[in-house]
PDB file of C-alpha atoms in Angstrom:
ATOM      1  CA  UNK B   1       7.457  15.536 -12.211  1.00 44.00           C
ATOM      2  CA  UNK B   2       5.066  12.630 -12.133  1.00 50.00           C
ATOM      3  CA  UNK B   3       3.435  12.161 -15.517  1.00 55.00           C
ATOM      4  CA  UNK B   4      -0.361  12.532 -14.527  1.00 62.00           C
ATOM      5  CA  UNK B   5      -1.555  10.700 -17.398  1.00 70.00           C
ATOM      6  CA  UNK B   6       0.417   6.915 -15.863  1.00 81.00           C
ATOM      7  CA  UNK B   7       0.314   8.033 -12.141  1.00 85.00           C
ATOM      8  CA  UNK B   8      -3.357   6.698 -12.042  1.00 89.00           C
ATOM      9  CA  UNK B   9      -1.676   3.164 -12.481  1.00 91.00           C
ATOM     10  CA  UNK B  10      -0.504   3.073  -9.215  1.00 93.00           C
ATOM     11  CA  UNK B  11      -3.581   2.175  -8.008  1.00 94.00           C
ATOM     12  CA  UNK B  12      -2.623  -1.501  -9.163  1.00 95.00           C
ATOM     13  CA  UNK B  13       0.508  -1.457  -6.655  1.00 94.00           C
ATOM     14  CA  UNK B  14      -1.229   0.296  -3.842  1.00 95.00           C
ATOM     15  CA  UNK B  15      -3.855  -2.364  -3.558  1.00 95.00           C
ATOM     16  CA  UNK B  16      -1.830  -5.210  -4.082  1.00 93.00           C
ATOM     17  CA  UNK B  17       0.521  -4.279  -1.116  1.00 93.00           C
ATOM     18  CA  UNK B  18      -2.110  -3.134   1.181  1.00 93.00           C
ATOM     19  CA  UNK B  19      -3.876  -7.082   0.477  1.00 91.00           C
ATOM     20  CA  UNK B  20      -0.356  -8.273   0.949  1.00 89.00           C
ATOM     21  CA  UNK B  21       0.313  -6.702   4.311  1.00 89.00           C
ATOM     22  CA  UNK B  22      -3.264  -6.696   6.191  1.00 87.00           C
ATOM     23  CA  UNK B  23      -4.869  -9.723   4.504  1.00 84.00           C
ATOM     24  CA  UNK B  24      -2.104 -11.732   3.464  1.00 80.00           C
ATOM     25  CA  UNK B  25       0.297 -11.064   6.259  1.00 71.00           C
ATOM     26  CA  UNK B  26       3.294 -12.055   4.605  1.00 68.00           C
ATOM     27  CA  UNK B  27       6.306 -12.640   6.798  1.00 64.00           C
ATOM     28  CA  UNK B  28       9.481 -11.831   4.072  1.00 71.00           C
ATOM     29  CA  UNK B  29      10.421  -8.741   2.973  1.00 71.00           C
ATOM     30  CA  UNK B  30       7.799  -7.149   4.745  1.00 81.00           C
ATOM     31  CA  UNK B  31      10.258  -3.828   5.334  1.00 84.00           C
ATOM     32  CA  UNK B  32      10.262  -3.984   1.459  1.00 88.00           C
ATOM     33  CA  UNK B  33       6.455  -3.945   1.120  1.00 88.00           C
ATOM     34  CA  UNK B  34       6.239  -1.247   3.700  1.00 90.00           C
ATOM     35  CA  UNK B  35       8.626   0.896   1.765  1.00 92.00           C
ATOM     36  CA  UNK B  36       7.047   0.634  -1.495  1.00 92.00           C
ATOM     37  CA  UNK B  37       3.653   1.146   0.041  1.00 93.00           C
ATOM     38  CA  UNK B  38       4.996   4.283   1.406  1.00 93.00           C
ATOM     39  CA  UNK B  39       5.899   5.565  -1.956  1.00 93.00           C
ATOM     40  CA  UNK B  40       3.424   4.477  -4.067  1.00 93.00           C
ATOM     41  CA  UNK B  41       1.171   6.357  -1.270  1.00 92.00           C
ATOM     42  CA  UNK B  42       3.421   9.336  -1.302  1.00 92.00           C
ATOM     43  CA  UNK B  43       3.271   9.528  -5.080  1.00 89.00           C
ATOM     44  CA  UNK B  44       0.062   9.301  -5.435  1.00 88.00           C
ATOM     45  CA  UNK B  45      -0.657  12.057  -3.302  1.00 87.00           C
ATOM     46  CA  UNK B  46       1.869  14.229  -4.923  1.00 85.00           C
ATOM     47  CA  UNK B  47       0.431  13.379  -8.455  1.00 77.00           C
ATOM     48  CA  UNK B  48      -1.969  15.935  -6.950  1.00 66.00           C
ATOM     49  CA  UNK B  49      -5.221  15.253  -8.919  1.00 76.00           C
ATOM     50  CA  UNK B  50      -8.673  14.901  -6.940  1.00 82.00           C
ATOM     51  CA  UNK B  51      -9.567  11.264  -8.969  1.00 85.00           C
ATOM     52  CA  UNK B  52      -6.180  10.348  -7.468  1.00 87.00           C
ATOM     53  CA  UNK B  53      -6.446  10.943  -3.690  1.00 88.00           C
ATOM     54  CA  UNK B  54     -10.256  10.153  -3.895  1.00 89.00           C
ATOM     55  CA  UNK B  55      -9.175   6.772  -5.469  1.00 92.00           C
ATOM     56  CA  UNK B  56      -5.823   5.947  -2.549  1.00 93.00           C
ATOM     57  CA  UNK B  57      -8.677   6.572   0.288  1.00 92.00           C
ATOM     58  CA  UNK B  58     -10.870   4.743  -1.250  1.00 93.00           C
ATOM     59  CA  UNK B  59      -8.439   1.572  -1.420  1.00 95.00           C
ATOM     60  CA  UNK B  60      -6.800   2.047   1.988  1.00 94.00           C
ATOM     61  CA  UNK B  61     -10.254   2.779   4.261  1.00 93.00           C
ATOM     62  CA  UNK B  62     -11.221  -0.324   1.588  1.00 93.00           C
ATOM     63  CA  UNK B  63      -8.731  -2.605   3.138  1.00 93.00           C
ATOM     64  CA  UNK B  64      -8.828  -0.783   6.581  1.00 93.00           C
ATOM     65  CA  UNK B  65     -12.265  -1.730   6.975  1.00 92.00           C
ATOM     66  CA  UNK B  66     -12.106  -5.474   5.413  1.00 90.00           C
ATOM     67  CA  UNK B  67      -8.847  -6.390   8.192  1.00 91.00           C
ATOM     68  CA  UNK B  68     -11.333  -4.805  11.201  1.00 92.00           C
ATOM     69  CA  UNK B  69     -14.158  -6.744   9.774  1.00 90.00           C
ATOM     70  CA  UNK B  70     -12.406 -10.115   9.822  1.00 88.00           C
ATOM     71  CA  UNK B  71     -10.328  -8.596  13.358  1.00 87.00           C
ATOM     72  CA  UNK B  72     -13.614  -7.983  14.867  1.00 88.00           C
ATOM     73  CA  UNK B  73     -17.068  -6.936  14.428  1.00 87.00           C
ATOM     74  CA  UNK B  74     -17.538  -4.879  16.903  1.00 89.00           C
ATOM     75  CA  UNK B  75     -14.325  -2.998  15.984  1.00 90.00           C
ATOM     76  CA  UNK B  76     -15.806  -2.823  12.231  1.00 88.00           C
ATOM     77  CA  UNK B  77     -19.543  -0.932  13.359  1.00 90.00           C
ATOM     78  CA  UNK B  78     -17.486   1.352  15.449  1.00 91.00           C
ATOM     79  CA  UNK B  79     -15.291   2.246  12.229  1.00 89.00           C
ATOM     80  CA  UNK B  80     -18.194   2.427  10.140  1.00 88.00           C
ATOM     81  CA  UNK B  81     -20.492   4.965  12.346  1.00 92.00           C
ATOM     82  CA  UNK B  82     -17.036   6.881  12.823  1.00 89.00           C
ATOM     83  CA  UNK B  83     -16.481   7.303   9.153  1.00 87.00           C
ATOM     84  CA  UNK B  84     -20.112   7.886   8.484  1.00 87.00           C
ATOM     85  CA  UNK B  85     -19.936  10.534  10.983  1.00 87.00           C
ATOM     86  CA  UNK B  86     -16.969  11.977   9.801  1.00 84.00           C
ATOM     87  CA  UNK B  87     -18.742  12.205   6.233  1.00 81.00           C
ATOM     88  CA  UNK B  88     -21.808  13.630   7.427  1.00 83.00           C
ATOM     89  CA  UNK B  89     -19.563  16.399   8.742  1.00 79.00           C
ATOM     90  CA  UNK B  90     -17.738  16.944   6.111  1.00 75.00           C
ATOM     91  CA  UNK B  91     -19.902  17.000   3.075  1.00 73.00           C
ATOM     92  CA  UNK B  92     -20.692  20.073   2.483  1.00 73.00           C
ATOM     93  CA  UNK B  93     -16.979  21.229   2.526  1.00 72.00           C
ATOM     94  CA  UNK B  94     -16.342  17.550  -0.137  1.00 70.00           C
ATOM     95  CA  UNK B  95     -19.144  19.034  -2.217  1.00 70.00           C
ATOM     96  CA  UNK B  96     -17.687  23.175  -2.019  1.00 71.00           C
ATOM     97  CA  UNK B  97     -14.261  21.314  -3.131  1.00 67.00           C
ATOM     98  CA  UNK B  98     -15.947  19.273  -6.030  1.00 67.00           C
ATOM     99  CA  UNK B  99     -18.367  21.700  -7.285  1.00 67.00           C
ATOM    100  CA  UNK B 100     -16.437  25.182  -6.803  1.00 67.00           C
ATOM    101  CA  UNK B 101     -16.739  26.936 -10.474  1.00 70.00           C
ATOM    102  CA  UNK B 102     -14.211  29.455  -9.217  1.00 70.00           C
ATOM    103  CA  UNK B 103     -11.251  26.287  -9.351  1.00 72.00           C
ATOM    104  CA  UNK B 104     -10.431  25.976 -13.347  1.00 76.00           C
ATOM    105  CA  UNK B 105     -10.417  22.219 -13.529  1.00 76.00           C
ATOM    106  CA  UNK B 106     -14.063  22.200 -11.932  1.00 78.00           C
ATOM    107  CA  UNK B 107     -15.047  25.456 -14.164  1.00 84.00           C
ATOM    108  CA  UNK B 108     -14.129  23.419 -17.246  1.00 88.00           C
ATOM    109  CA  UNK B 109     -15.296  19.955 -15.933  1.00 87.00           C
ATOM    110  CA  UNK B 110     -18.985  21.516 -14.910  1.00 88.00           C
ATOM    111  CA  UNK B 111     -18.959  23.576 -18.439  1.00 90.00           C
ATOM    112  CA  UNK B 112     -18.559  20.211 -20.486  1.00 91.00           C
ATOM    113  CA  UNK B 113     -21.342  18.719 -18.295  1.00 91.00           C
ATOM    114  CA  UNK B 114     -23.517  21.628 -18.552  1.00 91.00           C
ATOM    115  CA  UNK B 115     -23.131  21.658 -22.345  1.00 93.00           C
ATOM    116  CA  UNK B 116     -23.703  17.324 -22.438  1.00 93.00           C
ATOM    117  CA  UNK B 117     -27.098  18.271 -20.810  1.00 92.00           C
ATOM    118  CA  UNK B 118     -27.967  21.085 -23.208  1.00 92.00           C
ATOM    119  CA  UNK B 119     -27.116  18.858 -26.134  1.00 91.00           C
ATOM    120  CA  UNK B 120     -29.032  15.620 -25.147  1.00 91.00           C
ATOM    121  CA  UNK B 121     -31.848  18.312 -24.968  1.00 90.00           C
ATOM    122  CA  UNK B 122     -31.546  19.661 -27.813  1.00 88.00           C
ATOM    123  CA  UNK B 123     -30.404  16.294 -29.728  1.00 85.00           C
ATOM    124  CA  UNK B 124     -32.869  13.847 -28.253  1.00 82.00           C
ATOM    125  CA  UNK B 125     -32.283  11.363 -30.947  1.00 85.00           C
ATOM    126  CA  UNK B 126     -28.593  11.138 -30.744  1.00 85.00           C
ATOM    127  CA  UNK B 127     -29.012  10.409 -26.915  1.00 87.00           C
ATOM    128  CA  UNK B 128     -30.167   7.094 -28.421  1.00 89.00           C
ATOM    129  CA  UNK B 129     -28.111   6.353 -31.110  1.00 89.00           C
ATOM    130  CA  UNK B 130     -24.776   8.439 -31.086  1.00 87.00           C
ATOM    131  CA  UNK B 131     -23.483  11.268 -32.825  1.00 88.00           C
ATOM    132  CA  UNK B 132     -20.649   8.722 -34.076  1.00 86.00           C
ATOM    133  CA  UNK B 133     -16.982   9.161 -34.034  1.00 83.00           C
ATOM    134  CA  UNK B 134     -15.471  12.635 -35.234  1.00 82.00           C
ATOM    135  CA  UNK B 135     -18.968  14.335 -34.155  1.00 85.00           C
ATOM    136  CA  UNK B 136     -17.774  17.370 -32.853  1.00 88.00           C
ATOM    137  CA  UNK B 137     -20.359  19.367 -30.465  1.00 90.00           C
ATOM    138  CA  UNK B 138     -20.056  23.354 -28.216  1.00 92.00           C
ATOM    139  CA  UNK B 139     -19.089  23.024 -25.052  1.00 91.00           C
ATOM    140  CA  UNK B 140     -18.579  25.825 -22.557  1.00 89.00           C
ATOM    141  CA  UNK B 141     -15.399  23.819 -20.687  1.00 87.00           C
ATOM    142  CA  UNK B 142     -13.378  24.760 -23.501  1.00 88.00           C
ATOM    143  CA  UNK B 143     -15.841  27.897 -24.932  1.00 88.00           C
ATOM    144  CA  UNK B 144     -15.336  25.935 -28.706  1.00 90.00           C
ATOM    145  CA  UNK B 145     -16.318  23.214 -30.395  1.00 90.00           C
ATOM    146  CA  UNK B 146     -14.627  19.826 -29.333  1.00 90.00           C
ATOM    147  CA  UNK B 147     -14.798  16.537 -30.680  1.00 88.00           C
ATOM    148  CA  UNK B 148     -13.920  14.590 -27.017  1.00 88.00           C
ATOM    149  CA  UNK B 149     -14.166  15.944 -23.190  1.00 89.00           C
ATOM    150  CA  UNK B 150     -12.850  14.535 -19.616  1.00 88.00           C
ATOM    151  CA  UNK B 151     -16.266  12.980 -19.016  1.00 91.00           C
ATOM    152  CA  UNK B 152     -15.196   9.673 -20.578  1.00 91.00           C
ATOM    153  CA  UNK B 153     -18.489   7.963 -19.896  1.00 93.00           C
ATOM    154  CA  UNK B 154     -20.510  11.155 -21.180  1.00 92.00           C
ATOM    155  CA  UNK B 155     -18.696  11.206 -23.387  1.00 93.00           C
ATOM    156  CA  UNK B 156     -19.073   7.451 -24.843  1.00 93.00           C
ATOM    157  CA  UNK B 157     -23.534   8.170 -25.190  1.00 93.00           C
ATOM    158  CA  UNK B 158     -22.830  11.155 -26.980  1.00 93.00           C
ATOM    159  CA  UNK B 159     -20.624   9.170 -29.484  1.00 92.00           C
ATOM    160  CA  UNK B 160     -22.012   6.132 -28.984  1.00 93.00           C
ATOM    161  CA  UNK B 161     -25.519   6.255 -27.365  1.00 92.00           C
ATOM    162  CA  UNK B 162     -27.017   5.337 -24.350  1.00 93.00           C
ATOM    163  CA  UNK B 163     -28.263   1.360 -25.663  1.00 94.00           C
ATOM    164  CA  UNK B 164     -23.935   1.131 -26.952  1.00 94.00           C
ATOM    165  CA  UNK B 165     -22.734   2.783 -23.505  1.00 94.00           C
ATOM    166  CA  UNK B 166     -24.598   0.820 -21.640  1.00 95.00           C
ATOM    167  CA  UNK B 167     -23.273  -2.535 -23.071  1.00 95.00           C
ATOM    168  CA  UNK B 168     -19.824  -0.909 -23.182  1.00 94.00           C
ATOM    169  CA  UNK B 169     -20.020  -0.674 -19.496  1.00 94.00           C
ATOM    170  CA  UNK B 170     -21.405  -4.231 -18.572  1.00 94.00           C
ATOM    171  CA  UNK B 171     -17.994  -5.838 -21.061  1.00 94.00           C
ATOM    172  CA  UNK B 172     -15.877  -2.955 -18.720  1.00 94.00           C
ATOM    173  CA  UNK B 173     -17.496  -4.223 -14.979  1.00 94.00           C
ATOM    174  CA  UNK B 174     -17.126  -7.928 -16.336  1.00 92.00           C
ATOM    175  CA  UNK B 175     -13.886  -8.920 -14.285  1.00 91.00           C
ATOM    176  CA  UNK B 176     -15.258  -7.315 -11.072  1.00 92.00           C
ATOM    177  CA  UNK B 177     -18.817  -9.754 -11.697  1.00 91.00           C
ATOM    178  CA  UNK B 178     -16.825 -12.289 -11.781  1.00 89.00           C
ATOM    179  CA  UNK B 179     -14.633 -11.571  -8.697  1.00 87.00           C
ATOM    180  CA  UNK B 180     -18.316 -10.898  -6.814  1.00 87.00           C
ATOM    181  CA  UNK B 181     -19.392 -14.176  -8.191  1.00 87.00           C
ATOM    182  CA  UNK B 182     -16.508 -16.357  -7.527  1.00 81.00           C
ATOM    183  CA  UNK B 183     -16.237 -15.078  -4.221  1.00 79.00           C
ATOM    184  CA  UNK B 184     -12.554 -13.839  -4.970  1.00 78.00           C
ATOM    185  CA  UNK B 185     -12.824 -10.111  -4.689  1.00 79.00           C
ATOM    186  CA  UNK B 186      -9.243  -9.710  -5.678  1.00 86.00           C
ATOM    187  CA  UNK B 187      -6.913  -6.694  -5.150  1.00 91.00           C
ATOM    188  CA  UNK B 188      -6.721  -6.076  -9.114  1.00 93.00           C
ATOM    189  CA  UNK B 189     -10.698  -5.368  -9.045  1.00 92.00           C
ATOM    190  CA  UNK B 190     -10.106  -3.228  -6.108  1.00 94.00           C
ATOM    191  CA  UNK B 191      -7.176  -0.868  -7.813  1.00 95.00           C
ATOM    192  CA  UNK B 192      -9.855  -1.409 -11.438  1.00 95.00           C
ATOM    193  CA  UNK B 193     -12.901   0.109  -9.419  1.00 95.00           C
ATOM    194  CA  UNK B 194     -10.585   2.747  -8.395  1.00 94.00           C
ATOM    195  CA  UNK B 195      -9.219   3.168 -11.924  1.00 94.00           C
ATOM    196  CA  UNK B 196     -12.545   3.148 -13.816  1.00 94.00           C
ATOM    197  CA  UNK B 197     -13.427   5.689 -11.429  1.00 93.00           C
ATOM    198  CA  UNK B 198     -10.215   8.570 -12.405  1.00 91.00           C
ATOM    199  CA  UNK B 199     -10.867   7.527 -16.436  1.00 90.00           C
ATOM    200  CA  UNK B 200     -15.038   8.819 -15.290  1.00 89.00           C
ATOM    201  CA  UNK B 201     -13.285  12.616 -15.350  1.00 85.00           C
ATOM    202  CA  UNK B 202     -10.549  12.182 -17.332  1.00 83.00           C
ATOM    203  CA  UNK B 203      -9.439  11.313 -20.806  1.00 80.00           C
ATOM    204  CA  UNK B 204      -7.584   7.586 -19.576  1.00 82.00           C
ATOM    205  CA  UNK B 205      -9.604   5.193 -20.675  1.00 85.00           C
ATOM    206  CA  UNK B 206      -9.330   5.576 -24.502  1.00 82.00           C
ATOM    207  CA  UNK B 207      -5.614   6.073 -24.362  1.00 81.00           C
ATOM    208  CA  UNK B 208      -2.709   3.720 -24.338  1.00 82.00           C
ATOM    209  CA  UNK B 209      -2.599   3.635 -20.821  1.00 84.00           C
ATOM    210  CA  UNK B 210      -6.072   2.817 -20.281  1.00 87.00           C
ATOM    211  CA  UNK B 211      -6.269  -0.335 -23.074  1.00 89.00           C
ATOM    212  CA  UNK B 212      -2.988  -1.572 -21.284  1.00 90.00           C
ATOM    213  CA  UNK B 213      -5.191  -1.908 -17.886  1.00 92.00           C
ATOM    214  CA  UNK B 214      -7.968  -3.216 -19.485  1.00 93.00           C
ATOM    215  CA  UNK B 215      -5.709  -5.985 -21.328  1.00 92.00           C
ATOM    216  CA  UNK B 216      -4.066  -6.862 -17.843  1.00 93.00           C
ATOM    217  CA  UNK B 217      -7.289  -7.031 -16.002  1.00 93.00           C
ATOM    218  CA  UNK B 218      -9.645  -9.134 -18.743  1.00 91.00           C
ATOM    219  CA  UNK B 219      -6.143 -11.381 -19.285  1.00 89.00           C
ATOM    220  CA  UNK B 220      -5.881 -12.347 -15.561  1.00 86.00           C
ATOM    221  CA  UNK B 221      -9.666 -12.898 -15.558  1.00 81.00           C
ATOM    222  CA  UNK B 222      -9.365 -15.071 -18.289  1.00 71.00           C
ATOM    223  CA  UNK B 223      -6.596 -16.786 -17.188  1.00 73.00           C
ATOM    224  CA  UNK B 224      -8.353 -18.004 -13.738  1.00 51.00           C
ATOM    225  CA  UNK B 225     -11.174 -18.420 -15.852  1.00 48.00           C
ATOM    226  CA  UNK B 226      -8.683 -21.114 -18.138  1.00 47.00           C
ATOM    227  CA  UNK B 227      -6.727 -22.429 -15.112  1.00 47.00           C
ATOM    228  CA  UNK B 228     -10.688 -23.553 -12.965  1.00 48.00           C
ATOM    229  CA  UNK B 229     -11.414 -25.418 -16.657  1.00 48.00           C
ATOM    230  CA  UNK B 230      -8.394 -27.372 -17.655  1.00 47.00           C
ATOM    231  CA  UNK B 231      -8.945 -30.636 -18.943  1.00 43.00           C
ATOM    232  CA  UNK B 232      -7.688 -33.387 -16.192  1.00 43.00           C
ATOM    233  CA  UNK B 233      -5.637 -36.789 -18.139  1.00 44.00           C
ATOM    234  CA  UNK B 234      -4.904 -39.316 -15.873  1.00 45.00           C
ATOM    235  CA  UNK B 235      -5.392 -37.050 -12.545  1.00 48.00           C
ATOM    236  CA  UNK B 236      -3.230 -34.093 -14.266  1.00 44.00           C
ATOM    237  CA  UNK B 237      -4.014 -31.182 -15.356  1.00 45.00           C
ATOM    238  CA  UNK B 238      -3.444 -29.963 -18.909  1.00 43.00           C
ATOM    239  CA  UNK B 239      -4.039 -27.069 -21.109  1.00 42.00           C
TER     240      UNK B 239
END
């Protein structure tokens, strides 16, 4: 059985083969890359989650789109009006699949957001400045009091408040600025968007799993940010 709580990881592999294979096009062991795109993509979709398979078609129509794009234009608007198409179609049956209170994981997911919204009503203070750690509040999801949810980033204003959250989430987007301003939008802030999207509904982010992402991701922007601002001695570069 694939553990659910590190399947989400894979998002880091699946992106880096997919830029390895359309953008990068490189020629050795490419029956290797195939293969271990094939089961990270398999996995994935066995893992079974919604977050999950929201997340692997995000990344491949991601890097779909960007190899048509740079293939040709024309070949990019036709994708795009297809897939917009294919949206418009189907959104009311993505919405009946997301909001369905008769599926248990939505039922308890909709009853924690139902009771977030009752509280910040009723608690208009603490929207501001946090219940603080331990605070324990009713919510209907789990029909008890609970002292943390699935809806991580609901979750962090209630403990936190909105002005905390809000800086919390500007330090969490910080490598993907970066990429956008360097002009290096990188495979690891690809599989990160993807990631900081499954830890929105469930409880990854604060957990050992989620710190180890966030070390890898803010080390290896740090890292490029080190390796552009080495001092030069004598036409070398040193540390």
């Amino acid at each position: 059985m694939i553990y659910f709580r590190t399947s989400p990881l894979l998002v880091f592999p699946l992106a880096y083969f997919l830029q390895r294979i359309l953008m990068d096009k490189t020629s050795k062991a490419r029956f290797i890359h195939y293969f271990i795109l094939t089961a990270i993509i398999v996995t994935l979709f066995l893992s079974g989650t919604r977050a999950n398979l929201v997340s692997l078609l995000f990344i491949i129509l991601f890097y779909v789109c960007l190899w048509t794009f740079k293939k040709s234009k024309p070949a990019f608007i036709l994708l795009s009006l297809v897939l917009s198409l294919v949206f418009i179609y189907e959104v009311s049956t993505i919405l009946t699949i997301l909001f369905d209170k008769s599926e248990i994981s939505n039922s308890v997911k909709l009853g924690h957001f139902e009771s977030y919204l009752d509280y910040f009503s009723k608690n208009g203070l603490q929207l501001f400045f946090g219940q603080g750690f331990g605070g324990a509040f009713y919510s209907s999801g789990f029909n008890k009091l609970t002292t943390v949810t699935e809806l991580t980033y609901l979750e962090t204003i209630r403990v936190w408040g909105l002005p905390i959250t809000f800086i919390f989430i500007l330090i969490l987007i910080l490598p993907i600025i970066k990429d956008i301003r360097d002009k290096n939008f990188s495979s690891v802030s690809v599989a990160y968007i993807a990631y900081l999207f499954i830890a929105g509904t469930n409880p990854f982010l604060f957990s050992s799993t989620g710190m180890m992402v966030l070390v890898y991701v803010f080390s290896r922007s740090f890292m490029v940010t080190n390796s552009e601002n080495r001092i030069v001695v004598n036409g070398v570069k040193q540390f």
